[in-house]
Short mmCIF file of C-alpha atoms in Angstrom, two decimals:
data_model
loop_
_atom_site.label_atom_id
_atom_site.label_comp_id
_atom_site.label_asym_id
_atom_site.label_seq_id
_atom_site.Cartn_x
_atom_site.Cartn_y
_atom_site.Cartn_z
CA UNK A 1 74.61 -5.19 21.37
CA UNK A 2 71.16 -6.80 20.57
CA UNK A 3 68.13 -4.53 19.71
CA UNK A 4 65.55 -4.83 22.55
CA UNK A 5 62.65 -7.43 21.32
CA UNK A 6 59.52 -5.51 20.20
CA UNK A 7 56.61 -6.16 22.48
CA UNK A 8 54.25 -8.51 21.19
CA UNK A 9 51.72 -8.85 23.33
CA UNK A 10 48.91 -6.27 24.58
CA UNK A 11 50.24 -6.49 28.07
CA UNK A 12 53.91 -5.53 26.95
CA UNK A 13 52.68 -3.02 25.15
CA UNK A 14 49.98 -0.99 27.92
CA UNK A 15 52.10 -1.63 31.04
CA UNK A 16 49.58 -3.62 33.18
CA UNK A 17 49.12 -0.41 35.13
CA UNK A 18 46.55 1.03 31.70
CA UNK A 19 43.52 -1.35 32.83
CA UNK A 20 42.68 -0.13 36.37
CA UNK A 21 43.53 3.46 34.90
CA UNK A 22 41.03 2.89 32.12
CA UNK A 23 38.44 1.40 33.96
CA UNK A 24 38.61 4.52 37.02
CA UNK A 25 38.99 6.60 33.99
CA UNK A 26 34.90 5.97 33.43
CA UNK A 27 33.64 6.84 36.73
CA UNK A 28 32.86 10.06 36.69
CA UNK A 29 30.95 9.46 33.27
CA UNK A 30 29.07 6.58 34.90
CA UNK A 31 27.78 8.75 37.87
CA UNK A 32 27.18 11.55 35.69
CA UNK A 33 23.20 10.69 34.34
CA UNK A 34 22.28 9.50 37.99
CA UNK A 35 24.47 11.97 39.94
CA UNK A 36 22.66 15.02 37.83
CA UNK A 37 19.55 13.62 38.62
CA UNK A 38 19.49 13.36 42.26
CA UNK A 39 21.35 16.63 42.58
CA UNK A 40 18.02 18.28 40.54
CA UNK A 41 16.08 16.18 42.35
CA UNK A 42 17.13 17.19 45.72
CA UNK A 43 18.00 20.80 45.12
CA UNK A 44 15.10 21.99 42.93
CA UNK A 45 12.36 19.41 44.90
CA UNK A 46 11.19 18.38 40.95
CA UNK A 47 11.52 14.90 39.83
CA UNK A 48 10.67 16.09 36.40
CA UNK A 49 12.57 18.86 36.60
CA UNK A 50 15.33 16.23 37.04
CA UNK A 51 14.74 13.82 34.79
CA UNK A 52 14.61 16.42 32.08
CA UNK A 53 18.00 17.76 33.32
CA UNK A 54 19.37 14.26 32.92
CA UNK A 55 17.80 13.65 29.87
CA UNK A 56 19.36 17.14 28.73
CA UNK A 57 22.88 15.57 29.66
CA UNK A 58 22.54 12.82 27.54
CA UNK A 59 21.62 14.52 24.60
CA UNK A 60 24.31 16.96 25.07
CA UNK A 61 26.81 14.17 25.34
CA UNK A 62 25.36 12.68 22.16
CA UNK A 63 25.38 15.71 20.05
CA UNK A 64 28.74 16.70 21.07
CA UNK A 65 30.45 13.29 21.93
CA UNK A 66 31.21 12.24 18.36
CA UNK A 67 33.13 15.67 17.77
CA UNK A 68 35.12 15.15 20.59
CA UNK A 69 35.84 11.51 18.88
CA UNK A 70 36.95 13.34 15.27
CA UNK A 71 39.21 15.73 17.40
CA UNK A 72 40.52 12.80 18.60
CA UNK A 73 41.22 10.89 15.68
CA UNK A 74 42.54 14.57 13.57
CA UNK A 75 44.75 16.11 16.57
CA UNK A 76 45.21 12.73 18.83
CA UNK A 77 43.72 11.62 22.19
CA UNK A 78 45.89 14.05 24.43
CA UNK A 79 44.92 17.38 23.68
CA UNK A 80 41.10 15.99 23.12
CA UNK A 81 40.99 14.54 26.33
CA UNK A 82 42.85 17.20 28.53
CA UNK A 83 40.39 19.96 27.02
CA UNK A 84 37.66 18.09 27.72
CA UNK A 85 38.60 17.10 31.33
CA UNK A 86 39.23 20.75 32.50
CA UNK A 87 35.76 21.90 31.08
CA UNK A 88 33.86 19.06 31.84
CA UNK A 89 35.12 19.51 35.65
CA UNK A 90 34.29 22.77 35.24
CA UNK A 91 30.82 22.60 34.20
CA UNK A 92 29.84 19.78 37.18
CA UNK A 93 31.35 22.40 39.91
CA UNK A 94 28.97 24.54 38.14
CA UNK A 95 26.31 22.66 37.71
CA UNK A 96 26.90 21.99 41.70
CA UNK A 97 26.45 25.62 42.83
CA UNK A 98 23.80 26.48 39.98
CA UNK A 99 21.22 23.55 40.76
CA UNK A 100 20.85 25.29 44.75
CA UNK A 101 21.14 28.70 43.20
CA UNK A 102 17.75 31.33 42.33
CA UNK A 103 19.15 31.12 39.11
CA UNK A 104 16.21 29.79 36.54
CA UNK A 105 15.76 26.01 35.04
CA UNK A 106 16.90 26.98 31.70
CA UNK A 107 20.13 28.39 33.07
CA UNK A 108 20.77 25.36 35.16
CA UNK A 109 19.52 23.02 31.98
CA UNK A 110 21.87 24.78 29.91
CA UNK A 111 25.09 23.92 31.99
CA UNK A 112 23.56 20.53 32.70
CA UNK A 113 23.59 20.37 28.49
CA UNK A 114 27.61 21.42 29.19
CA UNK A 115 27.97 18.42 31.34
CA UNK A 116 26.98 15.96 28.66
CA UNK A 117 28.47 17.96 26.00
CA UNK A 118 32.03 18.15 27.82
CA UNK A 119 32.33 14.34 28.60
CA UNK A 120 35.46 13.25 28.02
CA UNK A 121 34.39 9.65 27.08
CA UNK A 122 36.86 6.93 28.77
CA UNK A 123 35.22 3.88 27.20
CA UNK A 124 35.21 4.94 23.57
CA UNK A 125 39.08 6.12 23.65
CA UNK A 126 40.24 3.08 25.64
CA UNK A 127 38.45 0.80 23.19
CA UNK A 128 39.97 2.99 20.14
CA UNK A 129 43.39 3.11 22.03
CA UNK A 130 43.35 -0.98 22.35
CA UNK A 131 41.76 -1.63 18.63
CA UNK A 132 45.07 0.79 17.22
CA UNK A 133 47.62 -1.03 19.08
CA UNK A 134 46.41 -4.98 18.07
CA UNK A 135 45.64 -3.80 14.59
CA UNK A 136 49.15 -1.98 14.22
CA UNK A 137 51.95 -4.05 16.88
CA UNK A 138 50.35 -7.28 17.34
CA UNK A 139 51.35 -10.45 14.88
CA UNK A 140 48.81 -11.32 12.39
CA UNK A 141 47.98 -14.93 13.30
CA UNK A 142 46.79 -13.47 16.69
CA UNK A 143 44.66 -10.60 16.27
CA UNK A 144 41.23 -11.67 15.94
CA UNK A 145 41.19 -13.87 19.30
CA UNK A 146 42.70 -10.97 21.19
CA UNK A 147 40.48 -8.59 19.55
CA UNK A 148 37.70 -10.25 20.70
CA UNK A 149 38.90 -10.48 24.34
CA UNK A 150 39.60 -6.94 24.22
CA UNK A 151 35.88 -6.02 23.35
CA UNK A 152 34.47 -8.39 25.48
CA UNK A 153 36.49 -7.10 28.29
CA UNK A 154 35.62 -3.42 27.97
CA UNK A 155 31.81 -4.35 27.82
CA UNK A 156 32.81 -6.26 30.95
CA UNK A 157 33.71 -3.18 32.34
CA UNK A 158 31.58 -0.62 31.39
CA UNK A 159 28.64 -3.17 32.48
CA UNK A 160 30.55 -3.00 36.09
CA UNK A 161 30.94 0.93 35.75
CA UNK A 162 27.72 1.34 34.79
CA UNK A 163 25.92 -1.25 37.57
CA UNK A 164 28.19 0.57 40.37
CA UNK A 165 28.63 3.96 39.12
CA UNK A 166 24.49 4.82 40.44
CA UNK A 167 25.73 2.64 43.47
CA UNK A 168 28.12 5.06 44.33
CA UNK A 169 26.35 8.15 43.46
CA UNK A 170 23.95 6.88 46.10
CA UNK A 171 26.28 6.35 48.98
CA UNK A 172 27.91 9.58 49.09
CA UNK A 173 24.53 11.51 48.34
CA UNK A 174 23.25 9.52 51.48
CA UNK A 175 26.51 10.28 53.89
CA UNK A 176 27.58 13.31 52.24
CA UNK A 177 24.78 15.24 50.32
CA UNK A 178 23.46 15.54 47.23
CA UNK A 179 26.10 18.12 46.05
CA UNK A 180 28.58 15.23 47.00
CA UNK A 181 28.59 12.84 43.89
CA UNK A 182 28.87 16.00 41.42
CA UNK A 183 31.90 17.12 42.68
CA UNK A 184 33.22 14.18 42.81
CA UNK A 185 32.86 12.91 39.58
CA UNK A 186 34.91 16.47 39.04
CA UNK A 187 37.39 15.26 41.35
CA UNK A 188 37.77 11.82 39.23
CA UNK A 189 38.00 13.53 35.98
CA UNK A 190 40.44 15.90 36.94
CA UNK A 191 42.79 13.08 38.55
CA UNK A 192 41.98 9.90 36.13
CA UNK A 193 40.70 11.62 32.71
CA UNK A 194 44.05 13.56 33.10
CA UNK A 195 46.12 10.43 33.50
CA UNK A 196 44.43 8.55 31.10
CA UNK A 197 45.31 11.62 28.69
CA UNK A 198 48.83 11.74 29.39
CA UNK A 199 49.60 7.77 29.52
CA UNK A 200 51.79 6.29 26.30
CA UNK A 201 48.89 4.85 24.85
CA UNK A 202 47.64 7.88 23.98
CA UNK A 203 46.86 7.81 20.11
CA UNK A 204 49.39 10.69 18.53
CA UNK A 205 48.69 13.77 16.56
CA UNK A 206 48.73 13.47 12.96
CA UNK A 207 50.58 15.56 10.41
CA UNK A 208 48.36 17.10 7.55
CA UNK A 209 49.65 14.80 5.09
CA UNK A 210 48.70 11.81 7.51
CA UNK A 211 45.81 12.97 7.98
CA UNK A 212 45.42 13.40 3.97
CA UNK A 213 46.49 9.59 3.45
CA UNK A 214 44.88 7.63 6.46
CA UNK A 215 41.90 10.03 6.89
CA UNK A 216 38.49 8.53 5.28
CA UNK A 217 35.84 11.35 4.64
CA UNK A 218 33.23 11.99 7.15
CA UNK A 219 30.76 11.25 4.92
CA UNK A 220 31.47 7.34 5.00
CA UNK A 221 30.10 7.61 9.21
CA UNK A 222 26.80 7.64 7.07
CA UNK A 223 27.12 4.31 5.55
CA UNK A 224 23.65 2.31 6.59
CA UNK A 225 25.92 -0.62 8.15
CA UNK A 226 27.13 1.27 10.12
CA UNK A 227 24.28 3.60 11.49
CA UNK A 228 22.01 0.46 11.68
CA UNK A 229 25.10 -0.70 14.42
CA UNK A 230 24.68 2.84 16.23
CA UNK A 231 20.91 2.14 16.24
CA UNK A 232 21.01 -1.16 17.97
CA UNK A 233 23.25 0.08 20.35
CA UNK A 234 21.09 3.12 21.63
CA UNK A 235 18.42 0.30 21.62
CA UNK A 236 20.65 -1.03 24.65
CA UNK A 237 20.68 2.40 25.91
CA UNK A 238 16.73 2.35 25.63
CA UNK A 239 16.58 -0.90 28.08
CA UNK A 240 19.14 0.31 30.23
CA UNK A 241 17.05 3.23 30.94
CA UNK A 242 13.65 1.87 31.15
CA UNK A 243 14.66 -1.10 32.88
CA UNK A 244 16.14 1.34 35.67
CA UNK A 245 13.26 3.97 36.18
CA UNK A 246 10.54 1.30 36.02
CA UNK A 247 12.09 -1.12 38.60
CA UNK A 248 12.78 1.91 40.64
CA UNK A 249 9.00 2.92 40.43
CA UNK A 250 8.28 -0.63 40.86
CA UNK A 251 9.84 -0.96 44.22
CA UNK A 252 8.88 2.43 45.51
CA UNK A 253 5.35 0.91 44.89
CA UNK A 254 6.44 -1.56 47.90
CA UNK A 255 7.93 0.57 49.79
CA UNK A 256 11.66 -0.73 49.25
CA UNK A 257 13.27 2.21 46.55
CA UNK A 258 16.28 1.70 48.01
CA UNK A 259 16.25 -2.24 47.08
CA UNK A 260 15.95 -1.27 43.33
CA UNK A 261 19.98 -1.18 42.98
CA UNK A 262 20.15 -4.20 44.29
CA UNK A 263 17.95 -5.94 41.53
CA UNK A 264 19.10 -4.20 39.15
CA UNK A 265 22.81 -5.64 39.89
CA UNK A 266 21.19 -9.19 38.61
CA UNK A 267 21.19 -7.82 34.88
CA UNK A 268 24.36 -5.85 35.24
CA UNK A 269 26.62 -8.96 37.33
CA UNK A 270 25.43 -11.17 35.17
CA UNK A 271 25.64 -9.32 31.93
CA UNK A 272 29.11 -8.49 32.55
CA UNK A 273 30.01 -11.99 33.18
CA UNK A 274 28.89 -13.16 29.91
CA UNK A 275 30.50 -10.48 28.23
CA UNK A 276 33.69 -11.95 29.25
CA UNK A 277 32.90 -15.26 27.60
CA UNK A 278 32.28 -14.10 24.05
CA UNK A 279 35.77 -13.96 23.35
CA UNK A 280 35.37 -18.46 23.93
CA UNK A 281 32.54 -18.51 20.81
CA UNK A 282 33.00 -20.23 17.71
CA UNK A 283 34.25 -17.97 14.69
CA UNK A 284 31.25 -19.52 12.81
CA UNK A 285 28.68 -18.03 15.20
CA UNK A 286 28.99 -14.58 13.30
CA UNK A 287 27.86 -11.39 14.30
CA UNK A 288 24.65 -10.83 12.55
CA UNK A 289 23.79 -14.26 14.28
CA UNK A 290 25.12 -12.75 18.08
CA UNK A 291 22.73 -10.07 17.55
CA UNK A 292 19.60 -12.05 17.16
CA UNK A 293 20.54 -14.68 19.48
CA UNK A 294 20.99 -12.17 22.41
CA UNK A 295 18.76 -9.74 21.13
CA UNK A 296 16.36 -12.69 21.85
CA UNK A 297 17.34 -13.40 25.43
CA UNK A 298 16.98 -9.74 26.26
CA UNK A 299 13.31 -9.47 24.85
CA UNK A 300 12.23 -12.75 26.45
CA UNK A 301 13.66 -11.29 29.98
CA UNK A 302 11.76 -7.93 29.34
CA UNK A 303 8.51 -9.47 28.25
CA UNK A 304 9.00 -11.36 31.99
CA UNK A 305 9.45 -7.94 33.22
CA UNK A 306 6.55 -6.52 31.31
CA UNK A 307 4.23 -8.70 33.08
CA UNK A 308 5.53 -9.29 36.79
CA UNK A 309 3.11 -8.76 39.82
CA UNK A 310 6.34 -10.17 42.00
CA UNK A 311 9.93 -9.40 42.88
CA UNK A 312 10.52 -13.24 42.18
CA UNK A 313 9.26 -13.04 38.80
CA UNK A 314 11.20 -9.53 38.18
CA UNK A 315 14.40 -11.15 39.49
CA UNK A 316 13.58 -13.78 36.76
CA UNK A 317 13.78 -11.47 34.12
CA UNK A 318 16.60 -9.47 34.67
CA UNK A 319 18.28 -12.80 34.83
CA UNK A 320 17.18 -13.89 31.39
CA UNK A 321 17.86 -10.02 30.48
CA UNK A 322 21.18 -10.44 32.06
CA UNK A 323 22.38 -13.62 29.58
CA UNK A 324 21.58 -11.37 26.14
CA UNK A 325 22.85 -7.69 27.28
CA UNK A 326 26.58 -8.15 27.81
CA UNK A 327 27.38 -10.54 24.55
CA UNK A 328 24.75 -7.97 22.40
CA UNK A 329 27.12 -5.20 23.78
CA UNK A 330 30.01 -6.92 22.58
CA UNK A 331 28.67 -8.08 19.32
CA UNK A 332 27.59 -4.35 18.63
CA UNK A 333 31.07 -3.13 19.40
CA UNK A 334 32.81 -5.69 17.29
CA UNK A 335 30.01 -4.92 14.11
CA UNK A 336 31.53 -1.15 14.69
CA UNK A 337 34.94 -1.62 14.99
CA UNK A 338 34.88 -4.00 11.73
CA UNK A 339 32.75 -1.45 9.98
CA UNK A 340 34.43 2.03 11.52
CA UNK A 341 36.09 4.08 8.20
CA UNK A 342 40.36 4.52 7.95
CA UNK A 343 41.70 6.26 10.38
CA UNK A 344 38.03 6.92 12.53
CA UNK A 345 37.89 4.48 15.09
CA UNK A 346 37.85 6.85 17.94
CA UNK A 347 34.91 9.16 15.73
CA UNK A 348 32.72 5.80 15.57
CA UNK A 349 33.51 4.26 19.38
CA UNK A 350 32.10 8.08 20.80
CA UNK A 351 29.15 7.71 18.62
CA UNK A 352 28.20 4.13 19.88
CA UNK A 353 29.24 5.42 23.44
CA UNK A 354 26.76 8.27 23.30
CA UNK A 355 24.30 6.00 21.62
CA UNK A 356 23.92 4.38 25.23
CA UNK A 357 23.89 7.63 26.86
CA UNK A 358 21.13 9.27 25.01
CA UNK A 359 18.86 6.24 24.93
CA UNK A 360 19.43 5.86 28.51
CA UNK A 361 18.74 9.22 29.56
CA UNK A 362 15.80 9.68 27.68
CA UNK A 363 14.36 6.84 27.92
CA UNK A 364 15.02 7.25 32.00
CA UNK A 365 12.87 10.57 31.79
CA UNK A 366 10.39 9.12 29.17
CA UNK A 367 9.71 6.05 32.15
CA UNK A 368 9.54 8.02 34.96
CA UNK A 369 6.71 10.54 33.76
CA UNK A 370 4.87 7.47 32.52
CA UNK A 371 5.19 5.49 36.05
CA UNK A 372 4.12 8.80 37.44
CA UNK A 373 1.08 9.93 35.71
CA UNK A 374 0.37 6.64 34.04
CA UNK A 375 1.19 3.49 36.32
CA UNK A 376 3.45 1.48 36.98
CA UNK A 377 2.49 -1.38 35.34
CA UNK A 378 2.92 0.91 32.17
CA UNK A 379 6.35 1.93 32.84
CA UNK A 380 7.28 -2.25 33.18
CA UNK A 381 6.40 -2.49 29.55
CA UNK A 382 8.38 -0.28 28.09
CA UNK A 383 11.95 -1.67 28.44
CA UNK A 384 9.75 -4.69 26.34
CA UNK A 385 9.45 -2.34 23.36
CA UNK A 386 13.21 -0.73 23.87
CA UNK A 387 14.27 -4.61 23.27
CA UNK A 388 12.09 -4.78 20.45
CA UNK A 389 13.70 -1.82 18.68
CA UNK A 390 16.86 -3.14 19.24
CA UNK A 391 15.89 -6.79 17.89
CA UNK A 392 14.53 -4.70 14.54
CA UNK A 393 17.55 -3.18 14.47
CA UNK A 394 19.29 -6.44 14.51
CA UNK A 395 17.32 -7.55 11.55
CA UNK A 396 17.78 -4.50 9.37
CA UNK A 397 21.38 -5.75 9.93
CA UNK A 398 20.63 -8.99 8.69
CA UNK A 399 19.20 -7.67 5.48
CA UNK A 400 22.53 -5.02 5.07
CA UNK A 401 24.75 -7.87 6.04
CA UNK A 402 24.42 -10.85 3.92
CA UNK A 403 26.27 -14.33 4.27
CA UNK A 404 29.86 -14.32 2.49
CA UNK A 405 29.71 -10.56 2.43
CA UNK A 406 32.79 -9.73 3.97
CA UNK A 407 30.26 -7.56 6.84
CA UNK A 408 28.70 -9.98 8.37
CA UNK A 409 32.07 -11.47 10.73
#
């Protein structure tokens, strides 16, 4: 009898059945910022009160996010997951009953802080999952091309996610009530997270001496190349989130809130489209390059922004935005994958994943008290200066990274 063939491509190796999994999987984490907003929102009659709640979210999700990452990477994806889906579940039913409740805003801001905290972060394990498997089963000769479709495609998706995720939250609050979206992002976790935990791709447990031999120390997550890449990335977060809350105050100014999804889809279709494409670039267009490139694109379609009187000239620069958000998502993903320490992937994907969730959040509650008590003409300017943190970012990289060191692929 012959052995069976070892699979050799990515496909063989998920089960074509891991990529709609995966990409439900992030859902309820794409709702969750939006979702915990209009619940406040509606329930407490505060829009500061809610962005503060969301922005509370987001920083527990960054504080906690790149624990749940390490417990990943010391005890394997299962048990890290399936905790963190039963709690985080657990906290938005809460969170659900609390916000409509006489019980006080720091009690509801401190389960909203469980919310964030709890996340079971889909994106960062399905990206750690995929980087494993081409690094470990794949042949040689092929694993940079598919590596690079594999990032690009799981920008691709979290750009969807994240354009429909608000989408959705605002349909069922609409039909269904504000309480709606909460419960079910619970719903989703429960169901997906819980798959995604249990499929075969799940990244194992490892043995003490494993984790002895494969294990770098903690300490190397502080390396500058790689917290300049963590940087840059919550500078994405930073545009999402102004971009967002100052179109939405923009079109509230004409009377059309509702519309401000709508535009916003130009960035995010767009974005996510291009992300796809990075995997057709030439090797020699290297990643410290990417970064300015698209950093460039995304501060030319935010100075647009900055300065529109129009929803022409705003559609204009969410285009332009659009063309440099997806490949810089891509390009930061790749910069911390090449740069992530032995045996830490999933730490370093959960830190760059709640990079974008505390920028966005905060910078979402930053840009709504500005459009509020400010202008709105304010608020437009400030995803301008979240692109220009990001471009500095990009050249402290530059400087960290020289040509021919071995960083800079």
């Amino acid at each position: 009898m012959h052995e069976p063939t070892p699979p050799t491509t990515l496909f063989e190796r998920t089960g074509l059945a891991y990529f709609p999994l995966a990409l439900v999987a992030r859902l309820p984490f794409a709702m969750m910022v939006v979702g915990v907003l209009t619940l406040v929102v509606s329930a407490r009659g505060s829009l500061q009160l809610g962005g503060i709640s969301s922005a509370v979210v987001g920083v527990g999700s960054a504080i906690v996010g790149p624990f749940i990452g390490a417990a990943a990477d010391r005890y394997g994806q299962r048990i890290a997951l399936l905790i963190a889906a039963v709690t985080h579940s657990a906290a938005l039913v809460g969170l659900a009953f609390i916000a409509y409740s006489e019980a006080p805003a720091w009690a509801m801001l401190a389960v909203a802080f469980a919310v964030g905290a709890t996340s079971p972060q889909p994106s960062p394990m399905s990206r750690s999952r995929l980087v494993l498997i081409i690094q470990n089963f794949l042949p040689p000769e092929r694993r940079p091309k598919v590596m690079s479709q594999v990032l690009a495609y799981e920008s691709a998706a979290d750009e969807v996610v994240f354009v429909f995720g608000p989408v959705i939250v605002g349909i069922l609050a609409t039909f269904f009530g504000p309480r709606t979206p909460i419960l079910a992002a619970a719903a989703l976790t429960m169901l997906f997270i819980i798959a995604f935990a249990l499929h075969h791709t799940s990244a194992p447990a490892k043995s003490a001496a494993e984790r002895a031999a494969t294990l770098a120390p903690a300490s190397e997550l502080a390396r500058p190349s790689l917290l300049v890449v963590v940087a840059g990335i919550a500078g994405v977060g930073l545009v999402f989130g102004t971009t967002l809350t100052s179109l939405t105050a923009f079109m509230q100014g004409l009377g059309r809130p509702e519309s401000a999804g709508l535009f916003y889809g130009i960035m995010g279709v767009g974005s996510a489209i291009l992300a796809i494409c990075v995997s057709l670039f030439s090797p020699r267009f290297t990643l410290r390059y990417r970064w300015l490139v698209f950093g460039l694109f995304v501060l030319g379609g935010e100075a647009i922004i900055a300065t529109a009187s129009t929803t022409a000239q705003i559609a204009l620069g969410l285009g332009i935005t659009g063309i440099g958000i997806g490949p810089l998502l891509v390009t930061l993903y790749s910069l911390g994958t090449a740069r992530s320490p032995e045996g830490r992937s999933a730490t370093v994907m959960t830190m760059l994943g709640s990079g974008i969730v505390l920028g966005q959040s905060l910078s979402s509650a930053v840009a709504g008290t500005v459009a509020e008590n400010v202008g709105v003409a304010e608020a437009l300017a400030l995803p301008f200066f979240a692109a220009s943190f990001t471009m500095l970012a990009g050249l402290v990289n530059w400087v960290l990274t020289p040509s021919g060191s071995g960083r800079d692929q």
